PDB file of C-alpha atoms in Angstrom:
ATOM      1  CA  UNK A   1      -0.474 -23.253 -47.592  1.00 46.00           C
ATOM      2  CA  UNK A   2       3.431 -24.197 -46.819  1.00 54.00           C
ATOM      3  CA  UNK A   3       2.648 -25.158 -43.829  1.00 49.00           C
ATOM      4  CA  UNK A   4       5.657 -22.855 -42.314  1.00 49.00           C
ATOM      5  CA  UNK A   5       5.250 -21.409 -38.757  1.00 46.00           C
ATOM      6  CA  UNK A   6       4.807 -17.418 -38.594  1.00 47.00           C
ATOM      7  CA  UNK A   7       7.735 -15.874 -37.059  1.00 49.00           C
ATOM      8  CA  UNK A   8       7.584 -14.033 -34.159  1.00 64.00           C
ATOM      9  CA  UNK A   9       7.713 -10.748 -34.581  1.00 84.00           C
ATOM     10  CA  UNK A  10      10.888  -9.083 -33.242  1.00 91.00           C
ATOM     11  CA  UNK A  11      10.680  -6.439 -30.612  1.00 93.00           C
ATOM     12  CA  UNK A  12      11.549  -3.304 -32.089  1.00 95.00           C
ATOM     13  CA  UNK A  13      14.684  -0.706 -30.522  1.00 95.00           C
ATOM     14  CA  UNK A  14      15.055   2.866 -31.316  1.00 96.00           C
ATOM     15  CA  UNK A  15      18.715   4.495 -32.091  1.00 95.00           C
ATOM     16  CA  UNK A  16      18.934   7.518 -31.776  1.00 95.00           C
ATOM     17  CA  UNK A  17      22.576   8.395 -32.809  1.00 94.00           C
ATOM     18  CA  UNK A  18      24.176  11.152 -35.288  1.00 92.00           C
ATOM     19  CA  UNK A  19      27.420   8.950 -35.635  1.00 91.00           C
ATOM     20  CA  UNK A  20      26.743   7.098 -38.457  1.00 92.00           C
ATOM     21  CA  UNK A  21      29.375   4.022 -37.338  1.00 91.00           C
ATOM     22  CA  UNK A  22      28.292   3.320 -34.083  1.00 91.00           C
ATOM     23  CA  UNK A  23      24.670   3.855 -35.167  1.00 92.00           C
ATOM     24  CA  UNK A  24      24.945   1.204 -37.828  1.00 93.00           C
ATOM     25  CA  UNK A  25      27.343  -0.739 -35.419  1.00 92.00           C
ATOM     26  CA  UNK A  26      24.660  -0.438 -32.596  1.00 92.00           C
ATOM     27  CA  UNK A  27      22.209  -1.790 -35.234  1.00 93.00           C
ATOM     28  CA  UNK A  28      23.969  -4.493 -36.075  1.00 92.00           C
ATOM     29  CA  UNK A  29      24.561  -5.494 -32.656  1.00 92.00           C
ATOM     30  CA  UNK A  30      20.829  -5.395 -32.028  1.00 93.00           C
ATOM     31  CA  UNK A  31      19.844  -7.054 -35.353  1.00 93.00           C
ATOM     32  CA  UNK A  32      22.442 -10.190 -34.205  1.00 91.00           C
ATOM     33  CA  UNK A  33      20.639 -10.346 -30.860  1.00 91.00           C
ATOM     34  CA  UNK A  34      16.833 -10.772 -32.418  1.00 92.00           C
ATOM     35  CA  UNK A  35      15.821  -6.877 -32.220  1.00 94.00           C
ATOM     36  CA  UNK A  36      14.414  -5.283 -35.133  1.00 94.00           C
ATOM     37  CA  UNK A  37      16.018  -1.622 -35.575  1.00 95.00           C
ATOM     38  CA  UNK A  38      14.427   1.574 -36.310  1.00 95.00           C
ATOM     39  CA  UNK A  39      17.170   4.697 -36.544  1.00 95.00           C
ATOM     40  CA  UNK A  40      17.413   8.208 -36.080  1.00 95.00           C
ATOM     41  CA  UNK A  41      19.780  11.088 -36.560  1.00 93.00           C
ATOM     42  CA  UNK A  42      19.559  13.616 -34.205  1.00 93.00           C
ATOM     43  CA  UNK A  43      16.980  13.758 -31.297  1.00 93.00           C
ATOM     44  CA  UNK A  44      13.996  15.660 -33.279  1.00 94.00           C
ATOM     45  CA  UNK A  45      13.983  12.734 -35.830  1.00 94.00           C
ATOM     46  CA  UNK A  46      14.040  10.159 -32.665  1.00 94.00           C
ATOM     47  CA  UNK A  47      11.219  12.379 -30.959  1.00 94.00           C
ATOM     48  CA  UNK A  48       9.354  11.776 -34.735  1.00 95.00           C
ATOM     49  CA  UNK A  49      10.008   7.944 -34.743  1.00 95.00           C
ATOM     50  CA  UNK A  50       8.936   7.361 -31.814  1.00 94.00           C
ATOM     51  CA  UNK A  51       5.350   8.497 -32.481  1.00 93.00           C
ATOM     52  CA  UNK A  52       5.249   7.012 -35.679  1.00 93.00           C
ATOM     53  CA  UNK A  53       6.922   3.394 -34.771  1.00 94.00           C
ATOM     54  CA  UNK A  54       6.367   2.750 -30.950  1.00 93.00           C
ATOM     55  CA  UNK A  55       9.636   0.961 -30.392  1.00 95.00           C
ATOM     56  CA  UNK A  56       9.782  -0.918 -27.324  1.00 92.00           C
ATOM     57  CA  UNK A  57      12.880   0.626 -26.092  1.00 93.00           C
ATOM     58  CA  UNK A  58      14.664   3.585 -26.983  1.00 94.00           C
ATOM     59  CA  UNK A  59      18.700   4.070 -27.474  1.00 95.00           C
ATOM     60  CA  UNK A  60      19.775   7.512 -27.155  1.00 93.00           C
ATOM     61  CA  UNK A  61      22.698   9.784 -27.369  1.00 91.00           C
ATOM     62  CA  UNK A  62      23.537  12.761 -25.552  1.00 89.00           C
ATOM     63  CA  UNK A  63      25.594  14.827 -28.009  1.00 88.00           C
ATOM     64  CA  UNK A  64      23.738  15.606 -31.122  1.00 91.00           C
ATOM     65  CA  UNK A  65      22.584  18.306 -33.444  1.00 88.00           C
ATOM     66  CA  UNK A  66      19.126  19.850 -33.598  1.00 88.00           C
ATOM     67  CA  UNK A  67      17.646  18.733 -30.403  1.00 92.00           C
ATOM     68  CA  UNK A  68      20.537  16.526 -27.683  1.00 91.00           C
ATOM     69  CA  UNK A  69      19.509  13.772 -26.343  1.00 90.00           C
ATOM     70  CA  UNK A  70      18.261  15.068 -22.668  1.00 91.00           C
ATOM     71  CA  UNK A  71      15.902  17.421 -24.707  1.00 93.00           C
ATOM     72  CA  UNK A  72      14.794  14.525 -26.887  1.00 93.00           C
ATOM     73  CA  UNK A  73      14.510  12.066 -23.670  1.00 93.00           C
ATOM     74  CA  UNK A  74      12.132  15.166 -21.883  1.00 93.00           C
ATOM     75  CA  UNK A  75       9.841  15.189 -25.265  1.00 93.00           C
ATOM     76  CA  UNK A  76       9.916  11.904 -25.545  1.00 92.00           C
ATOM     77  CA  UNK A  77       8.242  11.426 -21.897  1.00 91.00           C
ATOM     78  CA  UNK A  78       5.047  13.592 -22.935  1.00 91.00           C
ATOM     79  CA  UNK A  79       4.364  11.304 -25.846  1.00 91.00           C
ATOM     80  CA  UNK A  80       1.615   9.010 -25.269  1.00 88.00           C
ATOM     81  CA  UNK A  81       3.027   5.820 -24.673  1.00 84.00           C
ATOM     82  CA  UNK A  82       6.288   6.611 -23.781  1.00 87.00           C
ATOM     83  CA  UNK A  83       5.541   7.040 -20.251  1.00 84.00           C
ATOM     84  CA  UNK A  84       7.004   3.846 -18.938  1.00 85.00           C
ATOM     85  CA  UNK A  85       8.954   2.822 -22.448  1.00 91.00           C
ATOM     86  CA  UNK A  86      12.922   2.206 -21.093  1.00 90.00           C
ATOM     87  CA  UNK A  87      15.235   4.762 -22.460  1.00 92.00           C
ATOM     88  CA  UNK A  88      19.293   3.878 -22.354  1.00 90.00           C
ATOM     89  CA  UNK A  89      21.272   7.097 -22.796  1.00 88.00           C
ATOM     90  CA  UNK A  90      24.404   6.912 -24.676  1.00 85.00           C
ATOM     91  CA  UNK A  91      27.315   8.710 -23.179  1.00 80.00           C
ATOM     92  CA  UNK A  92      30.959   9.652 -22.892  1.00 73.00           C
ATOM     93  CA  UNK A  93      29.955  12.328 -20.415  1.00 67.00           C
ATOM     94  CA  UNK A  94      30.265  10.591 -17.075  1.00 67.00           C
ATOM     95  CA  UNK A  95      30.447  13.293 -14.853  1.00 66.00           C
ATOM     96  CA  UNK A  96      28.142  13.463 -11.610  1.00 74.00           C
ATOM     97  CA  UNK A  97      26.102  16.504 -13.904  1.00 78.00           C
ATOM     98  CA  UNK A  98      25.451  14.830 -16.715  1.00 77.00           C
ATOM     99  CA  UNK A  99      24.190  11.978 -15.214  1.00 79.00           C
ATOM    100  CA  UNK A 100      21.594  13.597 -13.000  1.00 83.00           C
ATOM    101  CA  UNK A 101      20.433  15.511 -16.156  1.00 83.00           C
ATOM    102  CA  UNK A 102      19.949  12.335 -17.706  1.00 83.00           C
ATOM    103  CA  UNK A 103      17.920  11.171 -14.988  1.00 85.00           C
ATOM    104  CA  UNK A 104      16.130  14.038 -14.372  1.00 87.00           C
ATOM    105  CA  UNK A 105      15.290  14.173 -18.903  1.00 87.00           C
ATOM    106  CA  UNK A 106      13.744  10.963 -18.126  1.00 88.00           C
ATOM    107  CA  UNK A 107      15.949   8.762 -18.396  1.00 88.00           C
ATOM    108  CA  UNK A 108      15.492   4.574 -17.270  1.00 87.00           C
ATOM    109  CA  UNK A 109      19.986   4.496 -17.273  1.00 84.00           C
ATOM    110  CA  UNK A 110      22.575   5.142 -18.881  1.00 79.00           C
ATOM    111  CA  UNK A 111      25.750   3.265 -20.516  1.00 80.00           C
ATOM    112  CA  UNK A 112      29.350   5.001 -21.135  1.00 77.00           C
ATOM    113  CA  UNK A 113      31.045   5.228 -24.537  1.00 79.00           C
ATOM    114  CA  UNK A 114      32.983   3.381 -26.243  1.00 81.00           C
ATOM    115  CA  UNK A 115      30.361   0.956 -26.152  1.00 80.00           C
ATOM    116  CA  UNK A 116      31.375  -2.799 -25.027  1.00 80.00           C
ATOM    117  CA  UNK A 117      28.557  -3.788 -28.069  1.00 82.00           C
ATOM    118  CA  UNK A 118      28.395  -7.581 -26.514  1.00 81.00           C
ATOM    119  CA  UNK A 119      27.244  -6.245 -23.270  1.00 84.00           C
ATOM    120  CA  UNK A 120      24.874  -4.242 -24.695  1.00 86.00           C
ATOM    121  CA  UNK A 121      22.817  -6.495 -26.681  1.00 85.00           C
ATOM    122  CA  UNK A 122      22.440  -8.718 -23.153  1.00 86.00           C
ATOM    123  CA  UNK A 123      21.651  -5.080 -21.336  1.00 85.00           C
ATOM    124  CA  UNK A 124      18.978  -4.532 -23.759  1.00 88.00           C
ATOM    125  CA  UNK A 125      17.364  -7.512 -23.511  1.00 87.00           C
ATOM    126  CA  UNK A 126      17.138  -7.913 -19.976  1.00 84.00           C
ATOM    127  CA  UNK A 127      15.717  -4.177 -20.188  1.00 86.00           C
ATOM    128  CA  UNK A 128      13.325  -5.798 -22.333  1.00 86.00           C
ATOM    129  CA  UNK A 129      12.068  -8.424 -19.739  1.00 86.00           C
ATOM    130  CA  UNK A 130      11.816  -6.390 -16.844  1.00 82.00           C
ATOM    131  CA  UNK A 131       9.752  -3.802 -19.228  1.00 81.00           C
ATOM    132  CA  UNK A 132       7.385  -6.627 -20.465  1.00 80.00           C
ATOM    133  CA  UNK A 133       7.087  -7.944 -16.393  1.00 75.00           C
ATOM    134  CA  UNK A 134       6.437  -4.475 -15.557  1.00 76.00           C
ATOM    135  CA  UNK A 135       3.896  -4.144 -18.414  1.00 75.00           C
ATOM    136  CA  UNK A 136       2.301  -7.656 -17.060  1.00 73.00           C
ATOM    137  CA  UNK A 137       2.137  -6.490 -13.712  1.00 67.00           C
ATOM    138  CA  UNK A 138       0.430  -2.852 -14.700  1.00 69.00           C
ATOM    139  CA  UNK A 139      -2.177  -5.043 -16.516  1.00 71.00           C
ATOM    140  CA  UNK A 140      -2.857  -7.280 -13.673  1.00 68.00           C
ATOM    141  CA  UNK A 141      -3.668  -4.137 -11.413  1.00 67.00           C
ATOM    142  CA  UNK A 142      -5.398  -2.608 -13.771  1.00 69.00           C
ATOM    143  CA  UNK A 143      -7.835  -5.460 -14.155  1.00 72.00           C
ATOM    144  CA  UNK A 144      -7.864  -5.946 -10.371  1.00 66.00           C
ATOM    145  CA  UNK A 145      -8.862  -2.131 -10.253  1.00 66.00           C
ATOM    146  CA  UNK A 146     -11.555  -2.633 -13.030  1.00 71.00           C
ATOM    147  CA  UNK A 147     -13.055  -5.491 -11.222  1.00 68.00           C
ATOM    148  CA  UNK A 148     -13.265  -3.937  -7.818  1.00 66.00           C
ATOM    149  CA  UNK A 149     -15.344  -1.085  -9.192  1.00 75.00           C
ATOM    150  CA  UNK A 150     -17.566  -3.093 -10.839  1.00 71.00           C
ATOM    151  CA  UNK A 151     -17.891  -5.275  -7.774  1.00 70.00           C
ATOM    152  CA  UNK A 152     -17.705  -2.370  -5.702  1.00 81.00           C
ATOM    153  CA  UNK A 153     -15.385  -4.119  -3.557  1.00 90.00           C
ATOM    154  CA  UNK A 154     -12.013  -2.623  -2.088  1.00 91.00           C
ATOM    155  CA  UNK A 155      -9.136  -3.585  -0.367  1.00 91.00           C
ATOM    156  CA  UNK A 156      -6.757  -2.548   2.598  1.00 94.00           C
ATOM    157  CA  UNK A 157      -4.336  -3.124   4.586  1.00 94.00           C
ATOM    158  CA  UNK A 158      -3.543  -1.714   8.361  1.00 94.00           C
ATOM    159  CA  UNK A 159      -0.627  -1.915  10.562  1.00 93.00           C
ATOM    160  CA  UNK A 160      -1.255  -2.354  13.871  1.00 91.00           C
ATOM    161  CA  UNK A 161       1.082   0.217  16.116  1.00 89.00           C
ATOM    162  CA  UNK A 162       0.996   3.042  13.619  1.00 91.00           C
ATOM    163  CA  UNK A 163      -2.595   2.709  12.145  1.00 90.00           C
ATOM    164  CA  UNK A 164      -1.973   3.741   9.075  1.00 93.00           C
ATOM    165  CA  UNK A 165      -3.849   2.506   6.221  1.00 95.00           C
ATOM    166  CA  UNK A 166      -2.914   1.217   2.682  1.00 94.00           C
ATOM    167  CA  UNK A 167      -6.546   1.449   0.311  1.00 95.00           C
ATOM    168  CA  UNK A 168      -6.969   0.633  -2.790  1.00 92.00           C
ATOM    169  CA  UNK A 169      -8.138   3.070  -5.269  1.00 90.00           C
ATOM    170  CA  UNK A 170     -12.063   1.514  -4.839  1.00 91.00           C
ATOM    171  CA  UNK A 171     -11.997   2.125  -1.161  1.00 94.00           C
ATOM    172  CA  UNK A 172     -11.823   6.015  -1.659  1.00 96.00           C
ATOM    173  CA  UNK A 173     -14.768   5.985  -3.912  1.00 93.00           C
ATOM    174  CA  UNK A 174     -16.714   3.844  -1.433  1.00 94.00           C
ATOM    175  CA  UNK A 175     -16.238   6.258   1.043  1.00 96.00           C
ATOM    176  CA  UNK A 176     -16.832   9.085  -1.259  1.00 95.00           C
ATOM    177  CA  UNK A 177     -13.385  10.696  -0.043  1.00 95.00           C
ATOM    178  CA  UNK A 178     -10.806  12.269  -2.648  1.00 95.00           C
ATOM    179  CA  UNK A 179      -7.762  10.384  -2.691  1.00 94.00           C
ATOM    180  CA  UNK A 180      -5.309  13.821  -3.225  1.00 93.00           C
ATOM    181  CA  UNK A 181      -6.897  15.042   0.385  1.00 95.00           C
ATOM    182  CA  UNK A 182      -7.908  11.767   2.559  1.00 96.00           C
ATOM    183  CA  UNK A 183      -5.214  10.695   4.319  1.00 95.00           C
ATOM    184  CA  UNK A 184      -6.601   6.653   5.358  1.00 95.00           C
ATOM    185  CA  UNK A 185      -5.279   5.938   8.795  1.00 94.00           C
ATOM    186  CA  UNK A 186      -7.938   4.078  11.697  1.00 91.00           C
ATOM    187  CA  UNK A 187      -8.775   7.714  13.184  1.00 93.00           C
ATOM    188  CA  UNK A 188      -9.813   9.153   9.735  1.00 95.00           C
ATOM    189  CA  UNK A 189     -11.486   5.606   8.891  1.00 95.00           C
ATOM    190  CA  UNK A 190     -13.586   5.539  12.081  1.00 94.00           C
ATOM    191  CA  UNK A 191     -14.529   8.925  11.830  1.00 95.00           C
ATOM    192  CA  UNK A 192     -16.315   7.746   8.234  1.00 96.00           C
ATOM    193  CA  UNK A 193     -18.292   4.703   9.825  1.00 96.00           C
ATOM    194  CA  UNK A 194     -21.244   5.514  11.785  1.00 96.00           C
ATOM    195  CA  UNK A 195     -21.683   6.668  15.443  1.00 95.00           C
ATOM    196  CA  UNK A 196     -23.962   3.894  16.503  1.00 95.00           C
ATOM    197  CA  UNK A 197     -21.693   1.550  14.472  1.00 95.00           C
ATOM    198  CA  UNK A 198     -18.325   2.313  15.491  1.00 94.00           C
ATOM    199  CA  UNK A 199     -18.436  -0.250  18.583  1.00 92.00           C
ATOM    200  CA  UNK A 200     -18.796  -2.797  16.812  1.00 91.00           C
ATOM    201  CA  UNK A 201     -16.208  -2.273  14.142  1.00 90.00           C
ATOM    202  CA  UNK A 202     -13.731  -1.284  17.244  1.00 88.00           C
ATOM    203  CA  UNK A 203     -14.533  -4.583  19.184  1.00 89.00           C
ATOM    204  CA  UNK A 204     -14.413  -6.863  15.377  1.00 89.00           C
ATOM    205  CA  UNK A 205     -10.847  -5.445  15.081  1.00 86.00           C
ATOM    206  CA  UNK A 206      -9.540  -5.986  18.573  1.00 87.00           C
ATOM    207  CA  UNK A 207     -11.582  -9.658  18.999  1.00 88.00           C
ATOM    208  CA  UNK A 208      -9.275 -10.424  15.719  1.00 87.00           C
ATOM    209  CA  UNK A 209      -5.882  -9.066  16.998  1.00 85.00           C
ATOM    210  CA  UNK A 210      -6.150 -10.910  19.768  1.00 83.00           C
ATOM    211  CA  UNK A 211      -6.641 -13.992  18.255  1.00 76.00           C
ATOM    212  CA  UNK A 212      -9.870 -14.664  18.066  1.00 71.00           C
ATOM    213  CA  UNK A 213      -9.651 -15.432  14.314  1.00 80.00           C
ATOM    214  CA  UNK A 214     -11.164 -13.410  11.119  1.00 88.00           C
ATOM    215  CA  UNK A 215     -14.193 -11.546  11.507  1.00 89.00           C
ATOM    216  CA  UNK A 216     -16.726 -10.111   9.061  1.00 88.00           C
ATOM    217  CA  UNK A 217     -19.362  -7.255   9.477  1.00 90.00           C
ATOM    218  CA  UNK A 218     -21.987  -4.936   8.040  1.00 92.00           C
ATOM    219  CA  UNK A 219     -21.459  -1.729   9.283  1.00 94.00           C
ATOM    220  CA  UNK A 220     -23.096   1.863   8.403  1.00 95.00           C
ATOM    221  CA  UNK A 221     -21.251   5.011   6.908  1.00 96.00           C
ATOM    222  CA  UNK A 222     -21.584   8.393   6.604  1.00 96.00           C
ATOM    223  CA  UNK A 223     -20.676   9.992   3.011  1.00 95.00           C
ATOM    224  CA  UNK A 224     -19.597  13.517   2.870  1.00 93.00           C
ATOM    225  CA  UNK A 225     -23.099  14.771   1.954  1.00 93.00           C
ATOM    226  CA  UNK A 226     -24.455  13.021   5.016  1.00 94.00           C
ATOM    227  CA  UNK A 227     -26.178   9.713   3.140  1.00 93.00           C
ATOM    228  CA  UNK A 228     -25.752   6.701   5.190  1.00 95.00           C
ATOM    229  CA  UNK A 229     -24.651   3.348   2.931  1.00 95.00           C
ATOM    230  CA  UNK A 230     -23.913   0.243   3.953  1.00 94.00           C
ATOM    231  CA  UNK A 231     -20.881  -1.822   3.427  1.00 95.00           C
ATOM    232  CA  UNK A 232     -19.522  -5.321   4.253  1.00 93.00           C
ATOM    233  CA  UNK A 233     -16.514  -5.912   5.623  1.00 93.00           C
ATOM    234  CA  UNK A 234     -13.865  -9.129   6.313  1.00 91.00           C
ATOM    235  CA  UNK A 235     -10.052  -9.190   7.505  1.00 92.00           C
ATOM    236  CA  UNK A 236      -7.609 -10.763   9.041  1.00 92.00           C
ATOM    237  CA  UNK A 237      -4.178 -10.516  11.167  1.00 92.00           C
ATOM    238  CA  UNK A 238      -1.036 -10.986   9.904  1.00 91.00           C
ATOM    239  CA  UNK A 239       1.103 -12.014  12.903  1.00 89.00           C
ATOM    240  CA  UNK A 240       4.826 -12.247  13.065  1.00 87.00           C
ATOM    241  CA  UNK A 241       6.327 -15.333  13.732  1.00 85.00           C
ATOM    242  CA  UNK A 242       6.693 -14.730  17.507  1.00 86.00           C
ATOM    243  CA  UNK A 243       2.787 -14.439  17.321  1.00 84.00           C
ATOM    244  CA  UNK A 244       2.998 -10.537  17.484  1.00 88.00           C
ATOM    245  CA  UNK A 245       0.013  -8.922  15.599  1.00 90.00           C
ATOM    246  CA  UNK A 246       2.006  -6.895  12.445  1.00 91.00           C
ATOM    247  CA  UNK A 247      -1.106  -5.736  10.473  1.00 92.00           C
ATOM    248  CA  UNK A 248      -4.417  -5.929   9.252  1.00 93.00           C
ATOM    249  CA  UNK A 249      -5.635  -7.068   5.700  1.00 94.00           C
ATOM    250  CA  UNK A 250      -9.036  -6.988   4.498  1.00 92.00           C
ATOM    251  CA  UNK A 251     -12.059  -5.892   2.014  1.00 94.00           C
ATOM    252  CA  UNK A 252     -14.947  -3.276   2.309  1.00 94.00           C
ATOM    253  CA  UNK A 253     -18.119  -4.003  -0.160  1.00 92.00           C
ATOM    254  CA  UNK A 254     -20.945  -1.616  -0.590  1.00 92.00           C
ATOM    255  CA  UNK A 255     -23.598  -3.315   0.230  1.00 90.00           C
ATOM    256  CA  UNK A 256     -26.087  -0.391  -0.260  1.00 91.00           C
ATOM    257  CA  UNK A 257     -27.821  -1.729  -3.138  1.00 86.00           C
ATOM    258  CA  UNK A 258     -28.204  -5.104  -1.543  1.00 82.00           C
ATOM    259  CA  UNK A 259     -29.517  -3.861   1.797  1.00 80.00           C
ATOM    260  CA  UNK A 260     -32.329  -1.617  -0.461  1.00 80.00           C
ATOM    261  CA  UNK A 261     -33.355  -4.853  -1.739  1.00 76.00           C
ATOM    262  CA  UNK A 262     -33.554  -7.088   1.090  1.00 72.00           C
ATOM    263  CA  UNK A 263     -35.441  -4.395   3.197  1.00 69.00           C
ATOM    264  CA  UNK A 264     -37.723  -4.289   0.296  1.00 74.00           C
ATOM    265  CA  UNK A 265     -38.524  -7.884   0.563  1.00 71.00           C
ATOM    266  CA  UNK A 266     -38.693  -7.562   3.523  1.00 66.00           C
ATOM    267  CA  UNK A 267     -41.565  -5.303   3.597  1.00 58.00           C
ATOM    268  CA  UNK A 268     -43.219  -6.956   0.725  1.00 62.00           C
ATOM    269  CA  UNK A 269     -43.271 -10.284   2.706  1.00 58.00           C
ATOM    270  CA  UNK A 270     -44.603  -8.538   6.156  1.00 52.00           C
ATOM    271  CA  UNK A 271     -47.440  -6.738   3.779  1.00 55.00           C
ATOM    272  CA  UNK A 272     -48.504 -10.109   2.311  1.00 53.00           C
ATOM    273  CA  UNK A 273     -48.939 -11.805   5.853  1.00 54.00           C
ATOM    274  CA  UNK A 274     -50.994  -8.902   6.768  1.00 48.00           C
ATOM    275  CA  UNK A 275     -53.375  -9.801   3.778  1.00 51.00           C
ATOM    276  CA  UNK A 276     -53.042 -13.341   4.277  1.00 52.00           C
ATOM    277  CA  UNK A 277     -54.160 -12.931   7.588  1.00 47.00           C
ATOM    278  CA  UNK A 278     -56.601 -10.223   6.541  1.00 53.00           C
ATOM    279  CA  UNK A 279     -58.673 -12.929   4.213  1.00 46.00           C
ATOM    280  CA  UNK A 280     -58.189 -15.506   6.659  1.00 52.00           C
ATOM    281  CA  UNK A 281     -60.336 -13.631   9.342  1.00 54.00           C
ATOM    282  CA  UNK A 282     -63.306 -12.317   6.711  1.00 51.00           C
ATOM    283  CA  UNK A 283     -66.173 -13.954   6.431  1.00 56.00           C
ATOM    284  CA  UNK A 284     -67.175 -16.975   4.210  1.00 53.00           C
ATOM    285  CA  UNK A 285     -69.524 -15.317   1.351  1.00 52.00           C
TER     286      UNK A 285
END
């Protein structure tokens, strides 16, 4: 061993550019700044390198043979992957039409030609960064979401005047409503909890925004096939700083599992006093 550190790998741009000089001088440019560089001549190569190389961020031209670059940007958006990947169209067109096209294509922005090369490498990294936050954040929900379903626990918010309702994608599977046709708001959410139930839940929420503090409950509801579950749930207000109630925020759990149980013990512990008290009244052998 020589006891050298492993570099860190560079993050890798794609240029996609028929003009041989500013594609090498882009390159250059990028190389100077820390990028590694992967090129491509006309969009249908770019579309090719792409798949095969998953660059990080994508340069591209407008004006070039084969496929142009809003084509390429378009195709470039239904490979897997490229979804959220930044791409930086290359331009001298700078009328109002061309840049909605690019926009509409799929592109992230765009930069006019001639290319000031200095700004550039600074554009592309801070491209970078906010890609890579972006990428950090996406994780972050998507292990949020992961461990809500597993704990079966969702979250909400609920502003006060309007009622409408922010859920989290957990609290439509609680409920057993589809996303794409459940609009959340306090009318729609009442109408899932159960009749006998809904008292309670109406005088937890208005104890709270009057300041009576949090509150926490186990309430019934009524899935769409008529099954009644349980769930647990806690807020709070969120006041404004003149002490006016803004909005709601707080978790549902299903607690349907847990309830099955406990009832179970339940029963289990009022059968065993029965026999305990059984044997206690029978008669010595």
């Amino acid at each position: 061993m020589n006891g050298a550190e492993p570099q860190e790998k560079r993050p890798l741009i794609l240029v996609v550019e028929d003009d041989t000089s500013i594609r090498e001088l882009v390159k250059e440019t990028l190389e100077h700044f820390q990028f590694a560089v992967v090129e491509a001549r006309n969009g249908a190569d770019g579309v090719a390198a792409f798949a095969a190389h998953k660059p990080e961020i994508v340069l591209m031209d407008v004006r070039m043979p084969v496929m142009d670059g809003f084509e390429a940007t378009a195709a470039l958006r239904q490979l897997p992957g490229a979804a959220t990947t930044p791409i930086l169209i290359l331009t001298g067109l700078d009328d109002t039409d061309s840049i909605r096209r690019a926009y509409e294509s799929g592109a992230t922005d765009f930069a006019s030609k001639p290319i000031n090369l200095f700004v550039l490498g600074h554009r592309v990294r801070y491209m970078l960064r906010a890609k890579r936050a972006l990428d950090d954040l996406r994780g972050s929900e998507a292990r949020l979401a992961s461990a809500q379903r597993i704990a079966r626990l969702g979250n909400w918010e609920r502003q006060i005047k309007s009622g409408r309702m922010q859920w989290s994608e957990e609290m439509f599977r609680i409920f057993g409503v589809d996303p794409k046709t459940f609009t959340p708001n306090l009318q729609t959410y009442l109408d899932l909890i159960h009749p006998q139930d809904r008292d309670l839940v109406a005088r937890a929420t208005g104890d709270a925004v009057r300041k009576e503090g949090p509150y926490s409950f186990d309430a019934r509801i009524v899935m769409p096939d008529g099954t009644v579950c349980f769930v647990h749930e806690q807020a709070e207000v969120v006041f404004e700083d003149d002490g006016t109630p803004l909005r709601l925020e707080g978790t549902t759990q299903d607690i349907t599992e847990r309830k099955k149980i406990e009832d179970q013990i339940r029963f289990l512990a009022y059968y065993d006093g029965l026999i305990r008290v059984d044997l206690s009244r029978a008669e010595p052998m």
